[in-house]
Amino acid sequence: RIIGEEDDDDGGDGAGSSAVDEDDSDVELLRMDILAACTDHEECEEEETVPLSDYVLYVDPLDGTREFVEGRVENVACLIGIASNDGRAVAGAVGVPFPKNGDDGAAAKEACTYYAMLSDSGPSTFGVYPPTTGNEIEDTDNSGNDCGTEPTLTVLTGDSTNPILRRATDVALSSFSDTNHVIIGGTAAKLVETARRPNTISILHFKTCLWDTCSTDALLHAQGGRVTDLFGSSLSHSPDSRRGGGAGKGADIDIGFTNAWGVVASSPGAGKAHDELCRAMRADPEAIRTILGRWMGEESVIAE
């Protein structure tokens, strides 16, 4: 099953889906191309075949529409994410077609693709192609400086004026003694930067969708990071369980493909900030009422 942001086959939420024939010749050719690119022949021979029906593919050809329109094309990305039917993001690729030119004579970044594949039986894969200057992945050592002091925490957010997101940002900034608040547009731009750098946390608005977070969720987890909603629960990328659930109030509320409870992502070293932020949100009556009000029989309107 393929779900894309730009599809409109089903007429709802701006997204549609299509089934993939497991015997399709194009799919088989793509599989062979991937295996042919493997440098370890023995490893390739051990590749396991899995039914396509066990997975869902999310495609977002243009993440960062506002950034594209406003000319901030360095924050635009092309996203392909793979999730298992139980909702786990298991692989992803994030293409960065228009990287920012180098400043002050620094080398310009090249267009590149960040990729990740999670494994239940061995180490996960995370990398960037091509691995050129400006696209490097920083060492995840988060021990601080030579004096043993706490490292600097970088907090990435958009320019939202939403009071709940503002409070979440304040909690993150107060969790470390030395912090740096950076405003970056685009969901993928924030999450890729979080995956690339230790001691970094991203706080996203309430309008992101599964195609925005599936690929980037895989990137973060492959690096030892975390991606949750504002209350600390892991994101589910299953397209078939998008209702309130249960038999009580809100059971029939369909949230479509949106991450309706917000998104927080952190790289190694930022777990303390992540935990404190989610703990504060769970203890915030206004956040609970505003975000979960629909399932409590109350009106709930969340501004971006």
Short mmCIF file of N, CA and C in Angstrom, two decimals, residues 132-278:
data_model
loop_
_atom_site.label_atom_id
_atom_site.label_comp_id
_atom_site.label_asym_id
_atom_site.label_seq_id
_atom_site.Cartn_x
_atom_site.Cartn_y
_atom_site.Cartn_z
N THR A 132 29.64 14.00 1.48
CA THR A 132 30.55 15.09 1.16
C THR A 132 30.56 16.16 2.25
N THR A 133 31.47 17.10 2.13
CA THR A 133 31.60 18.17 3.11
C THR A 133 30.29 18.95 3.26
N GLY A 134 29.88 19.15 4.49
CA GLY A 134 28.64 19.86 4.77
C GLY A 134 27.49 18.94 5.08
N ASN A 135 27.61 17.68 4.67
CA ASN A 135 26.53 16.71 4.91
C ASN A 135 26.89 15.70 6.00
N GLU A 136 28.04 15.90 6.66
CA GLU A 136 28.51 14.89 7.60
C GLU A 136 27.53 14.69 8.75
N ILE A 137 27.60 13.50 9.32
CA ILE A 137 26.82 13.16 10.51
C ILE A 137 27.74 13.28 11.70
N GLU A 138 27.38 14.09 12.67
CA GLU A 138 28.25 14.31 13.81
C GLU A 138 28.31 13.10 14.72
N ASP A 139 29.45 12.96 15.41
CA ASP A 139 29.62 11.89 16.38
C ASP A 139 28.55 12.03 17.46
N THR A 140 27.95 10.90 17.83
CA THR A 140 26.88 10.95 18.83
C THR A 140 27.40 10.95 20.26
N ASP A 141 28.71 11.11 20.46
CA ASP A 141 29.25 11.23 21.82
C ASP A 141 28.66 12.46 22.47
N ASN A 142 27.96 12.30 23.59
CA ASN A 142 27.28 13.43 24.23
C ASN A 142 27.78 13.64 25.65
N SER A 143 29.05 13.36 25.86
CA SER A 143 29.59 13.41 27.22
C SER A 143 29.91 14.82 27.69
N GLY A 144 29.76 15.80 26.80
CA GLY A 144 30.09 17.17 27.20
C GLY A 144 31.53 17.49 26.85
N ASN A 145 32.06 18.55 27.44
CA ASN A 145 33.43 18.91 27.12
C ASN A 145 34.42 18.21 28.03
N ASP A 146 35.70 18.55 27.89
CA ASP A 146 36.75 17.86 28.64
C ASP A 146 36.63 18.06 30.14
N CYS A 147 35.93 19.10 30.57
CA CYS A 147 35.77 19.36 32.00
C CYS A 147 34.60 18.57 32.59
N GLY A 148 33.91 17.82 31.76
CA GLY A 148 32.80 17.00 32.26
C GLY A 148 31.53 17.79 32.48
N THR A 149 31.43 19.00 31.94
CA THR A 149 30.23 19.80 32.13
C THR A 149 29.13 19.34 31.17
N GLU A 150 27.91 19.75 31.48
CA GLU A 150 26.77 19.38 30.66
C GLU A 150 26.89 20.00 29.28
N PRO A 151 26.62 19.24 28.20
CA PRO A 151 26.74 19.79 26.85
C PRO A 151 25.64 20.81 26.57
N THR A 152 25.83 21.56 25.51
CA THR A 152 24.82 22.52 25.07
C THR A 152 23.67 21.79 24.40
N LEU A 153 22.45 22.12 24.78
CA LEU A 153 21.26 21.56 24.16
C LEU A 153 20.76 22.51 23.08
N THR A 154 20.54 21.98 21.88
CA THR A 154 19.96 22.77 20.80
C THR A 154 18.48 22.43 20.68
N VAL A 155 17.63 23.45 20.73
CA VAL A 155 16.18 23.26 20.62
C VAL A 155 15.73 23.84 19.29
N LEU A 156 15.17 22.98 18.44
CA LEU A 156 14.70 23.40 17.12
C LEU A 156 13.18 23.49 17.11
N THR A 157 12.66 24.62 16.67
CA THR A 157 11.22 24.81 16.56
C THR A 157 10.92 25.61 15.29
N GLY A 158 9.63 25.68 14.97
CA GLY A 158 9.18 26.59 13.94
C GLY A 158 8.86 27.93 14.56
N ASP A 159 8.12 28.76 13.83
CA ASP A 159 7.79 30.09 14.33
C ASP A 159 6.36 30.16 14.88
N SER A 160 5.82 29.02 15.31
CA SER A 160 4.45 28.98 15.82
C SER A 160 4.30 29.84 17.07
N THR A 161 3.12 30.45 17.18
CA THR A 161 2.78 31.22 18.38
C THR A 161 1.83 30.44 19.28
N ASN A 162 1.61 29.17 18.99
CA ASN A 162 0.73 28.34 19.80
C ASN A 162 1.22 28.32 21.24
N PRO A 163 0.36 28.65 22.22
CA PRO A 163 0.81 28.74 23.61
C PRO A 163 1.30 27.41 24.18
N ILE A 164 0.72 26.30 23.76
CA ILE A 164 1.17 25.00 24.25
C ILE A 164 2.58 24.71 23.74
N LEU A 165 2.82 24.97 22.48
CA LEU A 165 4.15 24.74 21.92
C LEU A 165 5.16 25.69 22.54
N ARG A 166 4.72 26.92 22.85
CA ARG A 166 5.62 27.86 23.53
C ARG A 166 6.01 27.33 24.90
N ARG A 167 5.04 26.77 25.63
CA ARG A 167 5.36 26.23 26.96
C ARG A 167 6.28 25.01 26.85
N ALA A 168 6.01 24.17 25.85
CA ALA A 168 6.87 23.01 25.64
C ALA A 168 8.30 23.45 25.34
N THR A 169 8.44 24.49 24.54
CA THR A 169 9.77 25.01 24.21
C THR A 169 10.46 25.56 25.45
N ASP A 170 9.72 26.27 26.28
CA ASP A 170 10.30 26.82 27.52
C ASP A 170 10.80 25.71 28.44
N VAL A 171 10.03 24.62 28.52
CA VAL A 171 10.45 23.50 29.37
C VAL A 171 11.76 22.91 28.84
N ALA A 172 11.85 22.71 27.53
CA ALA A 172 13.07 22.16 26.95
C ALA A 172 14.26 23.08 27.19
N LEU A 173 14.05 24.38 27.03
CA LEU A 173 15.14 25.33 27.22
C LEU A 173 15.60 25.42 28.66
N SER A 174 14.71 25.11 29.59
CA SER A 174 15.07 25.18 31.01
C SER A 174 15.65 23.87 31.54
N SER A 175 15.67 22.82 30.71
CA SER A 175 16.13 21.51 31.17
C SER A 175 17.65 21.37 31.17
N PHE A 176 18.32 22.24 30.44
CA PHE A 176 19.79 22.25 30.41
C PHE A 176 20.28 23.63 30.84
N SER A 177 21.49 23.68 31.38
CA SER A 177 22.04 24.97 31.81
C SER A 177 22.50 25.81 30.63
N ASP A 178 22.85 25.16 29.54
CA ASP A 178 23.33 25.88 28.35
C ASP A 178 22.50 25.42 27.16
N THR A 179 21.72 26.33 26.58
CA THR A 179 20.82 25.96 25.49
C THR A 179 20.94 26.94 24.32
N ASN A 180 20.50 26.48 23.18
CA ASN A 180 20.52 27.28 21.96
C ASN A 180 19.22 27.04 21.23
N HIS A 181 18.40 28.08 21.08
CA HIS A 181 17.10 27.96 20.41
C HIS A 181 17.25 28.41 18.96
N VAL A 182 16.92 27.49 18.04
CA VAL A 182 17.04 27.78 16.61
C VAL A 182 15.68 27.56 15.95
N ILE A 183 15.23 28.54 15.18
CA ILE A 183 13.97 28.43 14.44
C ILE A 183 14.26 27.96 13.03
N ILE A 184 13.68 26.82 12.65
CA ILE A 184 13.88 26.25 11.33
C ILE A 184 12.53 25.86 10.76
N GLY A 185 12.27 26.22 9.53
CA GLY A 185 11.04 25.84 8.87
C GLY A 185 11.16 24.46 8.24
N GLY A 186 10.03 23.77 8.12
CA GLY A 186 10.01 22.46 7.48
C GLY A 186 10.17 21.33 8.48
N THR A 187 9.26 20.37 8.43
CA THR A 187 9.32 19.24 9.35
C THR A 187 10.60 18.42 9.15
N ALA A 188 10.86 18.01 7.92
CA ALA A 188 12.04 17.19 7.65
C ALA A 188 13.33 17.92 7.97
N ALA A 189 13.37 19.23 7.69
CA ALA A 189 14.59 19.99 7.97
C ALA A 189 14.94 19.93 9.45
N LYS A 190 13.93 20.06 10.30
CA LYS A 190 14.18 19.98 11.75
C LYS A 190 14.61 18.57 12.16
N LEU A 191 13.91 17.57 11.67
CA LEU A 191 14.17 16.21 12.12
C LEU A 191 15.48 15.65 11.57
N VAL A 192 15.84 16.00 10.35
CA VAL A 192 17.13 15.58 9.82
C VAL A 192 18.26 16.22 10.62
N GLU A 193 18.11 17.49 10.94
CA GLU A 193 19.13 18.16 11.75
C GLU A 193 19.23 17.51 13.12
N THR A 194 18.11 17.10 13.67
CA THR A 194 18.13 16.40 14.97
C THR A 194 18.85 15.07 14.86
N ALA A 195 18.60 14.33 13.77
CA ALA A 195 19.27 13.04 13.59
C ALA A 195 20.76 13.19 13.36
N ARG A 196 21.16 14.30 12.76
CA ARG A 196 22.57 14.51 12.43
C ARG A 196 23.41 14.93 13.63
N ARG A 197 22.78 15.54 14.62
CA ARG A 197 23.56 16.17 15.69
C ARG A 197 23.12 15.65 17.06
N PRO A 198 24.06 15.34 17.94
CA PRO A 198 23.70 14.95 19.31
C PRO A 198 23.19 16.14 20.09
N ASN A 199 22.54 15.88 21.21
CA ASN A 199 22.10 16.94 22.14
C ASN A 199 21.14 17.93 21.47
N THR A 200 20.23 17.39 20.65
CA THR A 200 19.30 18.24 19.90
C THR A 200 17.89 17.71 20.08
N ILE A 201 16.94 18.62 20.23
CA ILE A 201 15.53 18.25 20.36
C ILE A 201 14.70 19.14 19.44
N SER A 202 13.70 18.55 18.79
CA SER A 202 12.81 19.28 17.90
C SER A 202 11.39 19.22 18.44
N ILE A 203 10.68 20.34 18.33
CA ILE A 203 9.28 20.41 18.74
C ILE A 203 8.49 20.87 17.51
N LEU A 204 7.56 20.03 17.04
CA LEU A 204 6.83 20.31 15.81
C LEU A 204 5.41 20.77 16.10
N HIS A 205 4.81 21.41 15.11
CA HIS A 205 3.43 21.87 15.27
C HIS A 205 2.46 20.71 15.16
N PHE A 206 1.17 21.00 15.26
CA PHE A 206 0.15 19.96 15.34
C PHE A 206 -0.41 19.53 13.98
N LYS A 207 0.15 20.02 12.90
CA LYS A 207 -0.39 19.72 11.58
C LYS A 207 0.47 18.75 10.78
N THR A 208 1.50 18.16 11.39
CA THR A 208 2.29 17.20 10.64
C THR A 208 1.48 15.93 10.40
N CYS A 209 1.86 15.19 9.36
CA CYS A 209 1.15 13.97 8.99
C CYS A 209 2.11 12.79 8.93
N LEU A 210 1.56 11.60 8.75
CA LEU A 210 2.38 10.40 8.78
C LEU A 210 3.45 10.40 7.70
N TRP A 211 3.16 10.98 6.54
CA TRP A 211 4.18 11.01 5.50
C TRP A 211 5.30 12.00 5.84
N ASP A 212 5.07 12.91 6.77
CA ASP A 212 6.12 13.82 7.23
C ASP A 212 7.08 13.13 8.20
N THR A 213 6.56 12.19 8.98
CA THR A 213 7.33 11.66 10.11
C THR A 213 7.78 10.22 9.95
N CYS A 214 7.26 9.46 9.00
CA CYS A 214 7.64 8.05 8.89
C CYS A 214 9.13 7.90 8.58
N SER A 215 9.59 8.54 7.52
CA SER A 215 11.00 8.41 7.14
C SER A 215 11.92 9.00 8.20
N THR A 216 11.54 10.14 8.75
CA THR A 216 12.40 10.81 9.72
C THR A 216 12.38 10.09 11.08
N ASP A 217 11.27 9.43 11.41
CA ASP A 217 11.22 8.60 12.61
C ASP A 217 12.27 7.49 12.51
N ALA A 218 12.37 6.86 11.33
CA ALA A 218 13.36 5.80 11.13
C ALA A 218 14.78 6.35 11.28
N LEU A 219 15.03 7.54 10.72
CA LEU A 219 16.35 8.15 10.85
C LEU A 219 16.72 8.36 12.31
N LEU A 220 15.79 8.91 13.09
CA LEU A 220 16.08 9.20 14.50
C LEU A 220 16.34 7.92 15.28
N HIS A 221 15.52 6.90 15.08
CA HIS A 221 15.69 5.65 15.83
C HIS A 221 16.98 4.94 15.43
N ALA A 222 17.37 5.02 14.16
CA ALA A 222 18.62 4.39 13.73
C ALA A 222 19.83 5.03 14.41
N GLN A 223 19.70 6.28 14.80
CA GLN A 223 20.77 7.00 15.48
C GLN A 223 20.67 6.91 17.00
N GLY A 224 19.71 6.14 17.49
CA GLY A 224 19.55 6.04 18.93
C GLY A 224 18.70 7.13 19.53
N GLY A 225 17.95 7.85 18.68
CA GLY A 225 17.10 8.93 19.16
C GLY A 225 15.68 8.44 19.44
N ARG A 226 14.79 9.39 19.71
CA ARG A 226 13.40 9.08 20.04
C ARG A 226 12.47 10.03 19.30
N VAL A 227 11.28 9.53 18.98
CA VAL A 227 10.22 10.36 18.40
C VAL A 227 8.93 9.97 19.10
N THR A 228 8.26 10.94 19.71
CA THR A 228 7.01 10.69 20.43
C THR A 228 6.02 11.81 20.17
N ASP A 229 4.81 11.66 20.72
CA ASP A 229 3.90 12.80 20.75
C ASP A 229 4.27 13.67 21.96
N LEU A 230 3.52 14.74 22.18
CA LEU A 230 3.86 15.66 23.27
C LEU A 230 3.74 15.03 24.65
N PHE A 231 2.99 13.94 24.74
CA PHE A 231 2.79 13.29 26.04
C PHE A 231 3.76 12.13 26.26
N GLY A 232 4.58 11.80 25.27
CA GLY A 232 5.60 10.78 25.45
C GLY A 232 5.32 9.43 24.83
N SER A 233 4.19 9.28 24.14
CA SER A 233 3.87 8.00 23.49
C SER A 233 4.50 7.94 22.10
N SER A 234 4.97 6.76 21.71
CA SER A 234 5.56 6.60 20.39
C SER A 234 4.53 6.88 19.31
N LEU A 235 4.98 7.39 18.18
CA LEU A 235 4.08 7.63 17.06
C LEU A 235 3.69 6.30 16.42
N SER A 236 2.46 6.21 15.96
CA SER A 236 2.01 5.04 15.20
C SER A 236 1.82 5.46 13.74
N HIS A 237 2.48 4.74 12.85
CA HIS A 237 2.36 5.03 11.43
C HIS A 237 1.47 4.00 10.72
N SER A 238 0.57 3.38 11.49
CA SER A 238 -0.42 2.50 10.88
C SER A 238 -1.57 3.34 10.34
N PRO A 239 -1.91 3.20 9.06
CA PRO A 239 -3.00 4.00 8.49
C PRO A 239 -4.38 3.46 8.84
N ASP A 240 -4.43 2.31 9.48
CA ASP A 240 -5.71 1.64 9.71
C ASP A 240 -6.22 1.76 11.14
N SER A 241 -5.56 2.53 11.98
CA SER A 241 -6.01 2.67 13.38
C SER A 241 -5.98 4.14 13.77
N ARG A 242 -6.69 4.95 13.02
CA ARG A 242 -6.59 6.39 13.19
C ARG A 242 -7.84 6.99 13.83
N ARG A 243 -8.48 6.22 14.72
CA ARG A 243 -9.64 6.72 15.44
C ARG A 243 -9.36 6.74 16.92
N GLY A 244 -10.26 7.34 17.66
CA GLY A 244 -10.06 7.48 19.09
C GLY A 244 -9.98 6.15 19.81
N GLY A 245 -10.70 5.17 19.32
CA GLY A 245 -10.66 3.84 19.92
C GLY A 245 -11.59 3.75 21.12
N GLY A 246 -11.88 2.53 21.52
CA GLY A 246 -12.73 2.31 22.69
C GLY A 246 -14.20 2.53 22.35
N ALA A 247 -15.01 2.47 23.40
CA ALA A 247 -16.45 2.59 23.20
C ALA A 247 -17.01 3.88 23.79
N GLY A 248 -16.14 4.69 24.37
CA GLY A 248 -16.61 5.90 25.02
C GLY A 248 -16.62 7.10 24.09
N LYS A 249 -16.53 8.28 24.71
CA LYS A 249 -16.54 9.51 23.94
C LYS A 249 -15.34 9.55 23.01
N GLY A 250 -15.57 10.04 21.81
CA GLY A 250 -14.48 10.20 20.85
C GLY A 250 -14.10 8.94 20.11
N ALA A 251 -14.82 7.85 20.33
CA ALA A 251 -14.43 6.58 19.70
C ALA A 251 -14.51 6.67 18.18
N ASP A 252 -15.40 7.50 17.66
CA ASP A 252 -15.58 7.58 16.22
C ASP A 252 -14.89 8.78 15.58
N ILE A 253 -14.03 9.46 16.31
CA ILE A 253 -13.32 10.60 15.76
C ILE A 253 -12.16 10.11 14.90
N ASP A 254 -12.20 10.44 13.64
CA ASP A 254 -11.16 10.01 12.71
C ASP A 254 -10.16 11.15 12.55
N ILE A 255 -8.90 10.89 12.89
CA ILE A 255 -7.89 11.95 12.80
C ILE A 255 -7.12 11.88 11.48
N GLY A 256 -7.59 11.03 10.57
CA GLY A 256 -6.94 10.95 9.27
C GLY A 256 -5.49 10.52 9.40
N PHE A 257 -4.61 11.22 8.71
CA PHE A 257 -3.19 10.88 8.74
C PHE A 257 -2.38 11.86 9.58
N THR A 258 -3.04 12.69 10.36
CA THR A 258 -2.31 13.70 11.13
C THR A 258 -1.75 13.13 12.43
N ASN A 259 -0.64 13.73 12.87
CA ASN A 259 -0.10 13.45 14.20
C ASN A 259 -0.77 14.43 15.16
N ALA A 260 -1.99 14.10 15.55
CA ALA A 260 -2.87 15.05 16.23
C ALA A 260 -2.40 15.44 17.63
N TRP A 261 -1.50 14.66 18.21
CA TRP A 261 -1.04 14.96 19.58
C TRP A 261 0.35 15.58 19.59
N GLY A 262 0.74 16.13 18.42
CA GLY A 262 2.03 16.80 18.34
C GLY A 262 3.18 15.83 18.17
N VAL A 263 4.38 16.37 17.97
CA VAL A 263 5.58 15.55 17.75
C VAL A 263 6.76 16.18 18.45
N VAL A 264 7.49 15.34 19.19
CA VAL A 264 8.76 15.74 19.81
C VAL A 264 9.80 14.71 19.40
N ALA A 265 10.97 15.16 18.95
CA ALA A 265 12.03 14.25 18.54
C ALA A 265 13.33 14.68 19.20
N SER A 266 14.13 13.70 19.59
CA SER A 266 15.41 14.03 20.24
C SER A 266 16.49 13.06 19.80
N SER A 267 17.71 13.56 19.76
CA SER A 267 18.87 12.73 19.45
C SER A 267 19.54 12.31 20.75
N PRO A 268 20.51 11.39 20.69
CA PRO A 268 21.22 11.01 21.91
C PRO A 268 21.79 12.23 22.63
N GLY A 269 21.62 12.26 23.93
CA GLY A 269 22.08 13.39 24.72
C GLY A 269 20.98 14.35 25.10
N ALA A 270 19.85 14.27 24.40
CA ALA A 270 18.74 15.18 24.69
C ALA A 270 17.58 14.46 25.36
N GLY A 271 17.80 13.23 25.81
CA GLY A 271 16.73 12.47 26.44
C GLY A 271 16.16 13.13 27.68
N LYS A 272 17.02 13.80 28.45
CA LYS A 272 16.56 14.49 29.66
C LYS A 272 15.54 15.57 29.31
N ALA A 273 15.85 16.37 28.30
CA ALA A 273 14.92 17.42 27.88
C ALA A 273 13.63 16.81 27.35
N HIS A 274 13.75 15.72 26.59
CA HIS A 274 12.57 15.05 26.03
C HIS A 274 11.65 14.57 27.16
N ASP A 275 12.24 13.91 28.17
CA ASP A 275 11.44 13.38 29.28
C ASP A 275 10.77 14.50 30.07
N GLU A 276 11.51 15.57 30.34
CA GLU A 276 10.94 16.67 31.14
C GLU A 276 9.84 17.38 30.38
N LEU A 277 10.02 17.54 29.07
CA LEU A 277 8.99 18.19 28.26
C LEU A 277 7.70 17.38 28.28
N CYS A 278 7.79 16.08 28.03
CA CYS A 278 6.59 15.23 28.00
C CYS A 278 5.93 15.15 29.38
#
